[in-house]
Amino acid sequence: VELETPIVVLETSTGPSAYPRSLVVVEKGASADIVEWWQSDPGGSLDFANGSTELFVHSGGRLSYTHVQLWKNETSSFLSQHASVDKDASLVMSNVSLGSRFHKASVKATLAGPGATAQLNGLTYLNQQQFADHHTLQDHATTDALSDLLYVNVLDDTSRSVYAGTIVVHPEAQRSNAYQRNRNLLLQSGPRADSIPRLEIMADDVRCTHGSTTSTLDPSHLFYLNSRGLDHDSARQLVIDAAFHPIIDRIPNASIAETVRKAVRAKTNRKLQN
């Protein structure tokens, strides 16, 4: 089965706690795009959320899975994701973190068969006193597999992010190819971003790279955009859009990518209006 339209899973809660769990199995040669959207009910009082997702992509299958976390800012949120990608299968797993006062996520992708590919994407926009902590694991358990990770954090006010990423290449996983990149943009002097990349290489025929960059909003960039006719808010928004564009562009389904873009824009616009 090759689904032509995305499956949308909407998780809301009116109570004080939520425990969403999702299991996705893509059989041999099948193809699907799935969006899981966590969003607080306007009349609810959600204080705590703890969710779990398991993804299995069998031989020759294709899965694009996008998770959007939009709990209200009073919520403490936990997320556990584990994906297994079999022979010649492909996975694109994207995490968009916009809500919660405190959000901690564990994301693991195991490349379980030769020819498996996994692309891990992360987009986080934080403001006020929000805190987000993402731990990722690219687990190369077999030969001739590829993983590619890009996580981008944009922080405002006094928010804070932590990214800890690990690439593990097992002794039998020869000819593995793994990338890991974390980019942080601080919009003013108050936020803080910590990056902790790690490699655990136990094979000798591999290509593994990792890197992290953290920068502040450059006043000269804003001045340049102002001199071309953009006001301060429009120039600032353009820089934020540019930071997130590489992540949104990596989401295969155009309609899902546009929905994510609108959700990010909605939050950044609220910040500008305040």
PDB file of C-alpha atoms in Angstrom:
ATOM      1  CA  VAL A   1       0.000   0.000   0.000  1.00  0.00           C
ATOM      2  CA  GLU A   2       1.246   3.474  -0.912  1.00  0.00           C
ATOM      3  CA  LEU A   3      -0.894   6.118   0.770  1.00  0.00           C
ATOM      4  CA  GLU A   4      -1.399   9.270  -1.290  1.00  0.00           C
ATOM      5  CA  THR A   5      -2.626  11.503   1.561  1.00  0.00           C
ATOM      6  CA  PRO A   6      -1.172  11.847   5.069  1.00  0.00           C
ATOM      7  CA  ILE A   7      -2.599  10.214   8.171  1.00  0.00           C
ATOM      8  CA  VAL A   8      -3.164  12.819  10.905  1.00  0.00           C
ATOM      9  CA  VAL A   9      -3.224  11.787  14.581  1.00  0.00           C
ATOM     10  CA  LEU A  10      -4.492  14.569  16.858  1.00  0.00           C
ATOM     11  CA  GLU A  11      -3.903  14.223  20.595  1.00  0.00           C
ATOM     12  CA  THR A  12      -5.683  16.612  22.960  1.00  0.00           C
ATOM     13  CA  SER A  13      -6.499  16.382  26.642  1.00  0.00           C
ATOM     14  CA  THR A  14      -8.976  18.143  28.917  1.00  0.00           C
ATOM     15  CA  GLY A  15      -7.673  16.476  32.088  1.00  0.00           C
ATOM     16  CA  PRO A  16      -4.573  17.136  34.201  1.00  0.00           C
ATOM     17  CA  SER A  17      -2.461  14.442  32.484  1.00  0.00           C
ATOM     18  CA  ALA A  18      -2.079  12.648  29.141  1.00  0.00           C
ATOM     19  CA  TYR A  19      -0.282   9.455  28.097  1.00  0.00           C
ATOM     20  CA  PRO A  20      -0.455   9.156  24.301  1.00  0.00           C
ATOM     21  CA  ARG A  21       1.061   6.065  22.696  1.00  0.00           C
ATOM     22  CA  SER A  22       1.450   5.389  18.986  1.00  0.00           C
ATOM     23  CA  LEU A  23       2.594   2.269  17.142  1.00  0.00           C
ATOM     24  CA  VAL A  24       3.295   2.514  13.407  1.00  0.00           C
ATOM     25  CA  VAL A  25       4.182  -0.520  11.296  1.00  0.00           C
ATOM     26  CA  VAL A  26       5.004  -0.038   7.613  1.00  0.00           C
ATOM     27  CA  GLU A  27       5.062  -3.421   5.918  1.00  0.00           C
ATOM     28  CA  LYS A  28       7.371  -4.539   3.105  1.00  0.00           C
ATOM     29  CA  GLY A  29       7.316  -2.094   0.193  1.00  0.00           C
ATOM     30  CA  ALA A  30       4.601   0.122   1.719  1.00  0.00           C
ATOM     31  CA  SER A  31       4.718   3.919   1.911  1.00  0.00           C
ATOM     32  CA  ALA A  32       3.050   6.464   4.214  1.00  0.00           C
ATOM     33  CA  ASP A  33       3.197  10.010   5.576  1.00  0.00           C
ATOM     34  CA  ILE A  34       2.009  10.438   9.177  1.00  0.00           C
ATOM     35  CA  VAL A  35       1.589  13.530  11.347  1.00  0.00           C
ATOM     36  CA  GLU A  36       1.163  13.248  15.105  1.00  0.00           C
ATOM     37  CA  TRP A  37      -0.016  16.541  16.603  1.00  0.00           C
ATOM     38  CA  TRP A  38      -0.047  17.149  20.355  1.00  0.00           C
ATOM     39  CA  GLN A  39      -2.143  20.190  21.198  1.00  0.00           C
ATOM     40  CA  SER A  40      -3.716  21.401  24.429  1.00  0.00           C
ATOM     41  CA  ASP A  41      -7.477  21.792  24.592  1.00  0.00           C
ATOM     42  CA  PRO A  42      -8.301  25.504  25.118  1.00  0.00           C
ATOM     43  CA  GLY A  43     -10.537  24.637  28.068  1.00  0.00           C
ATOM     44  CA  GLY A  44      -8.269  21.969  29.533  1.00  0.00           C
ATOM     45  CA  SER A  45      -5.874  22.030  32.451  1.00  0.00           C
ATOM     46  CA  LEU A  46      -3.090  19.758  31.225  1.00  0.00           C
ATOM     47  CA  ASP A  47      -0.109  19.806  33.597  1.00  0.00           C
ATOM     48  CA  PHE A  48       1.751  16.625  32.648  1.00  0.00           C
ATOM     49  CA  ALA A  49       2.140  14.619  29.429  1.00  0.00           C
ATOM     50  CA  ASN A  50       4.201  11.496  28.846  1.00  0.00           C
ATOM     51  CA  GLY A  51       4.045   9.997  25.351  1.00  0.00           C
ATOM     52  CA  SER A  52       5.645   7.072  23.544  1.00  0.00           C
ATOM     53  CA  THR A  53       5.982   6.293  19.832  1.00  0.00           C
ATOM     54  CA  GLU A  54       7.325   3.179  18.112  1.00  0.00           C
ATOM     55  CA  LEU A  55       8.005   3.085  14.376  1.00  0.00           C
ATOM     56  CA  PHE A  56       8.832  -0.058  12.384  1.00  0.00           C
ATOM     57  CA  VAL A  57       9.705   0.249   8.698  1.00  0.00           C
ATOM     58  CA  HIS A  58      10.125  -3.149   7.065  1.00  0.00           C
ATOM     59  CA  SER A  59      12.172  -4.038   3.964  1.00  0.00           C
ATOM     60  CA  GLY A  60      11.768  -1.591   1.110  1.00  0.00           C
ATOM     61  CA  GLY A  61       9.223   0.509   3.002  1.00  0.00           C
ATOM     62  CA  ARG A  62       9.090   4.286   3.275  1.00  0.00           C
ATOM     63  CA  LEU A  63       7.799   6.336   6.187  1.00  0.00           C
ATOM     64  CA  SER A  64       7.726  10.062   6.817  1.00  0.00           C
ATOM     65  CA  TYR A  65       6.722  10.714  10.427  1.00  0.00           C
ATOM     66  CA  THR A  66       6.296  14.250  11.768  1.00  0.00           C
ATOM     67  CA  HIS A  67       5.646  14.976  15.436  1.00  0.00           C
ATOM     68  CA  VAL A  68       4.428  18.447  16.476  1.00  0.00           C
ATOM     69  CA  GLN A  69       4.352  19.309  20.196  1.00  0.00           C
ATOM     70  CA  LEU A  70       2.093  22.281  20.934  1.00  0.00           C
ATOM     71  CA  TRP A  71       1.104  21.787  24.578  1.00  0.00           C
ATOM     72  CA  LYS A  72       0.387  24.964  26.507  1.00  0.00           C
ATOM     73  CA  ASN A  73       3.289  26.635  28.321  1.00  0.00           C
ATOM     74  CA  GLU A  74       2.228  25.360  31.769  1.00  0.00           C
ATOM     75  CA  THR A  75       2.681  21.698  30.745  1.00  0.00           C
ATOM     76  CA  SER A  76       5.640  19.462  31.576  1.00  0.00           C
ATOM     77  CA  SER A  77       6.126  17.074  28.657  1.00  0.00           C
ATOM     78  CA  PHE A  78       8.086  13.868  28.069  1.00  0.00           C
ATOM     79  CA  LEU A  79       8.463  12.030  24.762  1.00  0.00           C
ATOM     80  CA  SER A  80      10.065   8.700  23.890  1.00  0.00           C
ATOM     81  CA  GLN A  81      10.485   7.703  20.244  1.00  0.00           C
ATOM     82  CA  HIS A  82      12.102   4.559  18.879  1.00  0.00           C
ATOM     83  CA  ALA A  83      12.319   3.680  15.193  1.00  0.00           C
ATOM     84  CA  SER A  84      13.640   0.523  13.530  1.00  0.00           C
ATOM     85  CA  VAL A  85      14.520   0.681   9.822  1.00  0.00           C
ATOM     86  CA  ASP A  86      15.000  -2.590   7.936  1.00  0.00           C
ATOM     87  CA  LYS A  87      16.836  -3.525   4.738  1.00  0.00           C
ATOM     88  CA  ASP A  88      16.586  -0.934   1.930  1.00  0.00           C
ATOM     89  CA  ALA A  89      13.885   0.947   3.875  1.00  0.00           C
ATOM     90  CA  SER A  90      13.832   4.693   4.498  1.00  0.00           C
ATOM     91  CA  LEU A  91      12.595   6.844   7.355  1.00  0.00           C
ATOM     92  CA  VAL A  92      12.248  10.600   7.747  1.00  0.00           C
ATOM     93  CA  MET A  93      11.458  11.444  11.387  1.00  0.00           C
ATOM     94  CA  SER A  94      10.827  15.114  12.182  1.00  0.00           C
ATOM     95  CA  ASN A  95      10.219  16.593  15.636  1.00  0.00           C
ATOM     96  CA  VAL A  96       8.772  20.097  15.998  1.00  0.00           C
ATOM     97  CA  SER A  97       8.836  21.430  19.581  1.00  0.00           C
ATOM     98  CA  LEU A  98       6.958  24.668  20.185  1.00  0.00           C
ATOM     99  CA  GLY A  99       4.986  24.256  23.421  1.00  0.00           C
ATOM    100  CA  SER A 100       5.453  23.152  27.057  1.00  0.00           C
ATOM    101  CA  ARG A 101       7.217  24.838  29.923  1.00  0.00           C
ATOM    102  CA  PHE A 102       9.509  21.811  30.180  1.00  0.00           C
ATOM    103  CA  HIS A 103       9.969  19.307  27.339  1.00  0.00           C
ATOM    104  CA  LYS A 104      12.321  16.324  27.401  1.00  0.00           C
ATOM    105  CA  ALA A 105      12.564  13.965  24.422  1.00  0.00           C
ATOM    106  CA  SER A 106      14.486  10.761  23.739  1.00  0.00           C
ATOM    107  CA  VAL A 107      14.720   9.932  20.016  1.00  0.00           C
ATOM    108  CA  LYS A 108      16.350   6.743  18.754  1.00  0.00           C
ATOM    109  CA  ALA A 109      16.659   5.370  15.221  1.00  0.00           C
ATOM    110  CA  THR A 110      18.102   1.886  14.746  1.00  0.00           C
ATOM    111  CA  LEU A 111      19.351   0.978  11.287  1.00  0.00           C
ATOM    112  CA  ALA A 112      18.631  -2.731  11.372  1.00  0.00           C
ATOM    113  CA  GLY A 113      19.190  -3.843   7.773  1.00  0.00           C
ATOM    114  CA  PRO A 114      21.742  -3.185   4.993  1.00  0.00           C
ATOM    115  CA  GLY A 115      20.780  -0.255   2.803  1.00  0.00           C
ATOM    116  CA  ALA A 116      18.613   1.346   5.496  1.00  0.00           C
ATOM    117  CA  THR A 117      18.459   5.148   5.607  1.00  0.00           C
ATOM    118  CA  ALA A 118      17.195   7.395   8.401  1.00  0.00           C
ATOM    119  CA  GLN A 119      16.877  11.161   8.346  1.00  0.00           C
ATOM    120  CA  LEU A 120      16.255  12.814  11.720  1.00  0.00           C
ATOM    121  CA  ASN A 121      15.036  16.397  11.782  1.00  0.00           C
ATOM    122  CA  GLY A 122      14.458  18.674  14.775  1.00  0.00           C
ATOM    123  CA  LEU A 123      12.939  22.156  14.948  1.00  0.00           C
ATOM    124  CA  THR A 124      12.576  23.989  18.265  1.00  0.00           C
ATOM    125  CA  TYR A 125      11.409  27.551  18.912  1.00  0.00           C
ATOM    126  CA  LEU A 126      11.404  28.625  22.569  1.00  0.00           C
ATOM    127  CA  ASN A 127      10.573  31.880  24.323  1.00  0.00           C
ATOM    128  CA  GLN A 128       9.799  33.170  27.819  1.00  0.00           C
ATOM    129  CA  GLN A 129      11.219  30.584  30.291  1.00  0.00           C
ATOM    130  CA  GLN A 130      10.694  27.453  28.205  1.00  0.00           C
ATOM    131  CA  PHE A 131      13.185  24.593  28.454  1.00  0.00           C
ATOM    132  CA  ALA A 132      13.686  21.794  25.899  1.00  0.00           C
ATOM    133  CA  ASP A 133      16.062  18.846  26.216  1.00  0.00           C
ATOM    134  CA  HIS A 134      16.530  16.508  23.233  1.00  0.00           C
ATOM    135  CA  HIS A 135      18.625  13.340  23.324  1.00  0.00           C
ATOM    136  CA  THR A 136      19.094  11.522  20.016  1.00  0.00           C
ATOM    137  CA  LEU A 137      20.705   8.199  19.144  1.00  0.00           C
ATOM    138  CA  GLN A 138      21.680   7.104  15.638  1.00  0.00           C
ATOM    139  CA  ASP A 139      22.171   3.385  16.168  1.00  0.00           C
ATOM    140  CA  HIS A 140      24.051   1.697  13.302  1.00  0.00           C
ATOM    141  CA  ALA A 141      23.567  -2.018  13.900  1.00  0.00           C
ATOM    142  CA  THR A 142      24.254  -3.251  10.369  1.00  0.00           C
ATOM    143  CA  THR A 143      26.454  -2.659   7.331  1.00  0.00           C
ATOM    144  CA  ASP A 144      25.961  -0.140   4.512  1.00  0.00           C
ATOM    145  CA  ALA A 145      23.451   2.125   6.282  1.00  0.00           C
ATOM    146  CA  LEU A 146      23.062   5.906   6.253  1.00  0.00           C
ATOM    147  CA  SER A 147      21.801   8.302   8.927  1.00  0.00           C
ATOM    148  CA  ASP A 148      21.559  12.079   8.592  1.00  0.00           C
ATOM    149  CA  LEU A 149      20.534  14.323  11.516  1.00  0.00           C
ATOM    150  CA  LEU A 150      19.897  18.075  11.630  1.00  0.00           C
ATOM    151  CA  TYR A 151      18.450  19.790  14.740  1.00  0.00           C
ATOM    152  CA  VAL A 152      17.889  23.561  14.763  1.00  0.00           C
ATOM    153  CA  ASN A 153      16.995  25.539  17.901  1.00  0.00           C
ATOM    154  CA  VAL A 154      15.952  29.205  17.942  1.00  0.00           C
ATOM    155  CA  LEU A 155      15.731  30.725  21.430  1.00  0.00           C
ATOM    156  CA  ASP A 156      14.300  33.983  22.720  1.00  0.00           C
ATOM    157  CA  ASP A 157      13.811  35.729  26.102  1.00  0.00           C
ATOM    158  CA  THR A 158      15.344  33.544  28.866  1.00  0.00           C
ATOM    159  CA  SER A 159      14.639  30.131  27.342  1.00  0.00           C
ATOM    160  CA  ARG A 160      17.133  27.281  27.325  1.00  0.00           C
ATOM    161  CA  SER A 161      17.803  24.239  25.149  1.00  0.00           C
ATOM    162  CA  VAL A 162      19.974  21.175  25.563  1.00  0.00           C
ATOM    163  CA  TYR A 163      20.858  18.896  22.675  1.00  0.00           C
ATOM    164  CA  ALA A 164      22.781  15.676  23.322  1.00  0.00           C
ATOM    165  CA  GLY A 165      23.336  13.491  20.268  1.00  0.00           C
ATOM    166  CA  THR A 166      25.126  10.162  19.950  1.00  0.00           C
ATOM    167  CA  ILE A 167      26.148   8.143  16.916  1.00  0.00           C
ATOM    168  CA  VAL A 168      26.864   4.494  17.729  1.00  0.00           C
ATOM    169  CA  VAL A 169      28.457   2.231  15.116  1.00  0.00           C
ATOM    170  CA  HIS A 170      28.586  -1.419  16.156  1.00  0.00           C
ATOM    171  CA  PRO A 171      31.605  -3.621  15.292  1.00  0.00           C
ATOM    172  CA  GLU A 172      29.717  -5.422  12.498  1.00  0.00           C
ATOM    173  CA  ALA A 173      28.368  -2.165  10.979  1.00  0.00           C
ATOM    174  CA  GLN A 174      31.104  -1.647   8.392  1.00  0.00           C
ATOM    175  CA  ARG A 175      30.663   1.001   5.673  1.00  0.00           C
ATOM    176  CA  SER A 176      28.333   3.040   7.858  1.00  0.00           C
ATOM    177  CA  ASN A 177      27.744   6.673   6.922  1.00  0.00           C
ATOM    178  CA  ALA A 178      26.459   9.033   9.613  1.00  0.00           C
ATOM    179  CA  TYR A 179      26.017  12.810   9.931  1.00  0.00           C
ATOM    180  CA  GLN A 180      24.987  14.831  12.971  1.00  0.00           C
ATOM    181  CA  ARG A 181      24.495  18.623  13.030  1.00  0.00           C
ATOM    182  CA  ASN A 182      23.047  20.929  15.685  1.00  0.00           C
ATOM    183  CA  ARG A 183      22.521  24.641  15.022  1.00  0.00           C
ATOM    184  CA  ASN A 184      21.459  27.191  17.640  1.00  0.00           C
ATOM    185  CA  LEU A 185      20.351  30.787  17.127  1.00  0.00           C
ATOM    186  CA  LEU A 186      20.035  33.064  20.162  1.00  0.00           C
ATOM    187  CA  LEU A 187      17.798  36.050  19.459  1.00  0.00           C
ATOM    188  CA  GLN A 188      19.121  38.071  22.403  1.00  0.00           C
ATOM    189  CA  SER A 189      21.513  37.795  25.363  1.00  0.00           C
ATOM    190  CA  GLY A 190      19.125  35.959  27.748  1.00  0.00           C
ATOM    191  CA  PRO A 191      18.789  32.440  26.233  1.00  0.00           C
ATOM    192  CA  ARG A 192      21.243  29.580  26.616  1.00  0.00           C
ATOM    193  CA  ALA A 193      21.942  26.618  24.321  1.00  0.00           C
ATOM    194  CA  ASP A 194      24.058  23.577  25.240  1.00  0.00           C
ATOM    195  CA  SER A 195      25.217  21.020  22.654  1.00  0.00           C
ATOM    196  CA  ILE A 196      26.771  17.652  23.495  1.00  0.00           C
ATOM    197  CA  PRO A 197      27.646  15.635  20.362  1.00  0.00           C
ATOM    198  CA  ARG A 198      29.228  12.196  20.795  1.00  0.00           C
ATOM    199  CA  LEU A 199      30.622   9.403  18.619  1.00  0.00           C
ATOM    200  CA  GLU A 200      31.013   5.753  19.648  1.00  0.00           C
ATOM    201  CA  ILE A 201      32.723   4.067  16.699  1.00  0.00           C
ATOM    202  CA  MET A 202      33.534   0.357  17.012  1.00  0.00           C
ATOM    203  CA  ALA A 203      34.101  -0.380  13.302  1.00  0.00           C
ATOM    204  CA  ASP A 204      37.050   0.719  11.150  1.00  0.00           C
ATOM    205  CA  ASP A 205      35.465   1.276   7.719  1.00  0.00           C
ATOM    206  CA  VAL A 206      33.052   4.144   8.409  1.00  0.00           C
ATOM    207  CA  ARG A 207      32.389   7.806   7.647  1.00  0.00           C
ATOM    208  CA  CYS A 208      30.980   9.679  10.645  1.00  0.00           C
ATOM    209  CA  THR A 209      30.917  13.438  11.188  1.00  0.00           C
ATOM    210  CA  HIS A 210      29.337  15.701  13.767  1.00  0.00           C
ATOM    211  CA  GLY A 211      29.266  19.396  14.493  1.00  0.00           C
ATOM    212  CA  SER A 212      27.527  22.137  16.452  1.00  0.00           C
ATOM    213  CA  THR A 213      27.209  25.896  15.953  1.00  0.00           C
ATOM    214  CA  THR A 214      25.744  28.581  18.210  1.00  0.00           C
ATOM    215  CA  SER A 215      25.343  32.199  17.170  1.00  0.00           C
ATOM    216  CA  THR A 216      23.487  35.339  18.182  1.00  0.00           C
ATOM    217  CA  LEU A 217      21.269  37.506  16.037  1.00  0.00           C
ATOM    218  CA  ASP A 218      23.747  39.711  14.177  1.00  0.00           C
ATOM    219  CA  PRO A 219      22.776  43.430  14.324  1.00  0.00           C
ATOM    220  CA  SER A 220      24.543  44.022  11.003  1.00  0.00           C
ATOM    221  CA  HIS A 221      22.213  41.510   9.321  1.00  0.00           C
ATOM    222  CA  LEU A 222      19.174  43.331  10.692  1.00  0.00           C
ATOM    223  CA  PHE A 223      20.641  46.672   9.617  1.00  0.00           C
ATOM    224  CA  TYR A 224      21.188  45.351   6.100  1.00  0.00           C
ATOM    225  CA  LEU A 225      17.573  44.154   5.867  1.00  0.00           C
ATOM    226  CA  ASN A 226      16.333  47.452   7.334  1.00  0.00           C
ATOM    227  CA  SER A 227      18.301  49.324   4.683  1.00  0.00           C
ATOM    228  CA  ARG A 228      16.467  47.296   2.034  1.00  0.00           C
ATOM    229  CA  GLY A 229      13.067  48.458   3.268  1.00  0.00           C
ATOM    230  CA  LEU A 230      12.118  45.912   5.943  1.00  0.00           C
ATOM    231  CA  ASP A 231      11.094  47.103   9.401  1.00  0.00           C
ATOM    232  CA  HIS A 232      12.693  45.563  12.507  1.00  0.00           C
ATOM    233  CA  ASP A 233      10.011  42.906  13.106  1.00  0.00           C
ATOM    234  CA  SER A 234       9.925  41.819   9.457  1.00  0.00           C
ATOM    235  CA  ALA A 235      13.719  41.579   9.332  1.00  0.00           C
ATOM    236  CA  ARG A 236      13.802  39.540  12.529  1.00  0.00           C
ATOM    237  CA  GLN A 237      11.101  37.207  11.198  1.00  0.00           C
ATOM    238  CA  LEU A 238      13.027  36.722   7.962  1.00  0.00           C
ATOM    239  CA  VAL A 239      16.143  35.636   9.883  1.00  0.00           C
ATOM    240  CA  ILE A 240      14.073  33.150  11.929  1.00  0.00           C
ATOM    241  CA  ASP A 241      12.466  31.783   8.762  1.00  0.00           C
ATOM    242  CA  ALA A 242      15.905  31.334   7.227  1.00  0.00           C
ATOM    243  CA  ALA A 243      17.124  29.390  10.275  1.00  0.00           C
ATOM    244  CA  PHE A 244      14.194  26.961  10.096  1.00  0.00           C
ATOM    245  CA  HIS A 245      13.999  26.661   6.310  1.00  0.00           C
ATOM    246  CA  PRO A 246      16.527  23.783   6.001  1.00  0.00           C
ATOM    247  CA  ILE A 247      14.474  21.687   8.459  1.00  0.00           C
ATOM    248  CA  ILE A 248      11.080  22.372   6.895  1.00  0.00           C
ATOM    249  CA  ASP A 249      12.558  21.749   3.457  1.00  0.00           C
ATOM    250  CA  ARG A 250      13.574  18.236   4.581  1.00  0.00           C
ATOM    251  CA  ILE A 251       9.945  17.191   5.253  1.00  0.00           C
ATOM    252  CA  PRO A 252       9.010  15.190   2.119  1.00  0.00           C
ATOM    253  CA  ASN A 253       5.272  15.946   2.006  1.00  0.00           C
ATOM    254  CA  ALA A 254       4.623  19.509   0.846  1.00  0.00           C
ATOM    255  CA  SER A 255       1.306  19.899   2.683  1.00  0.00           C
ATOM    256  CA  ILE A 256       2.836  18.750   5.985  1.00  0.00           C
ATOM    257  CA  ALA A 257       5.821  21.049   5.493  1.00  0.00           C
ATOM    258  CA  GLU A 258       3.514  24.020   4.885  1.00  0.00           C
ATOM    259  CA  THR A 259       1.417  23.172   7.971  1.00  0.00           C
ATOM    260  CA  VAL A 260       4.568  23.097  10.104  1.00  0.00           C
ATOM    261  CA  ARG A 261       5.699  26.408   8.614  1.00  0.00           C
ATOM    262  CA  LYS A 262       2.347  28.008   9.540  1.00  0.00           C
ATOM    263  CA  ALA A 263       2.522  26.647  13.110  1.00  0.00           C
ATOM    264  CA  VAL A 264       6.013  28.101  13.605  1.00  0.00           C
ATOM    265  CA  ARG A 265       4.979  31.397  12.044  1.00  0.00           C
ATOM    266  CA  ALA A 266       1.905  31.579  14.313  1.00  0.00           C
ATOM    267  CA  LYS A 267       4.075  31.331  17.437  1.00  0.00           C
ATOM    268  CA  THR A 268       6.751  33.763  16.267  1.00  0.00           C
ATOM    269  CA  ASN A 269       4.064  36.248  15.212  1.00  0.00           C
ATOM    270  CA  ARG A 270       2.471  36.061  18.679  1.00  0.00           C
ATOM    271  CA  LYS A 271       5.852  36.877  20.159  1.00  0.00           C
ATOM    272  CA  LEU A 272       6.235  39.929  17.911  1.00  0.00           C
ATOM    273  CA  GLN A 273       2.717  41.132  18.732  1.00  0.00           C
ATOM    274  CA  ASN A 274       3.436  40.902  22.469  1.00  0.00           C
TER     275      ASN A 274
END
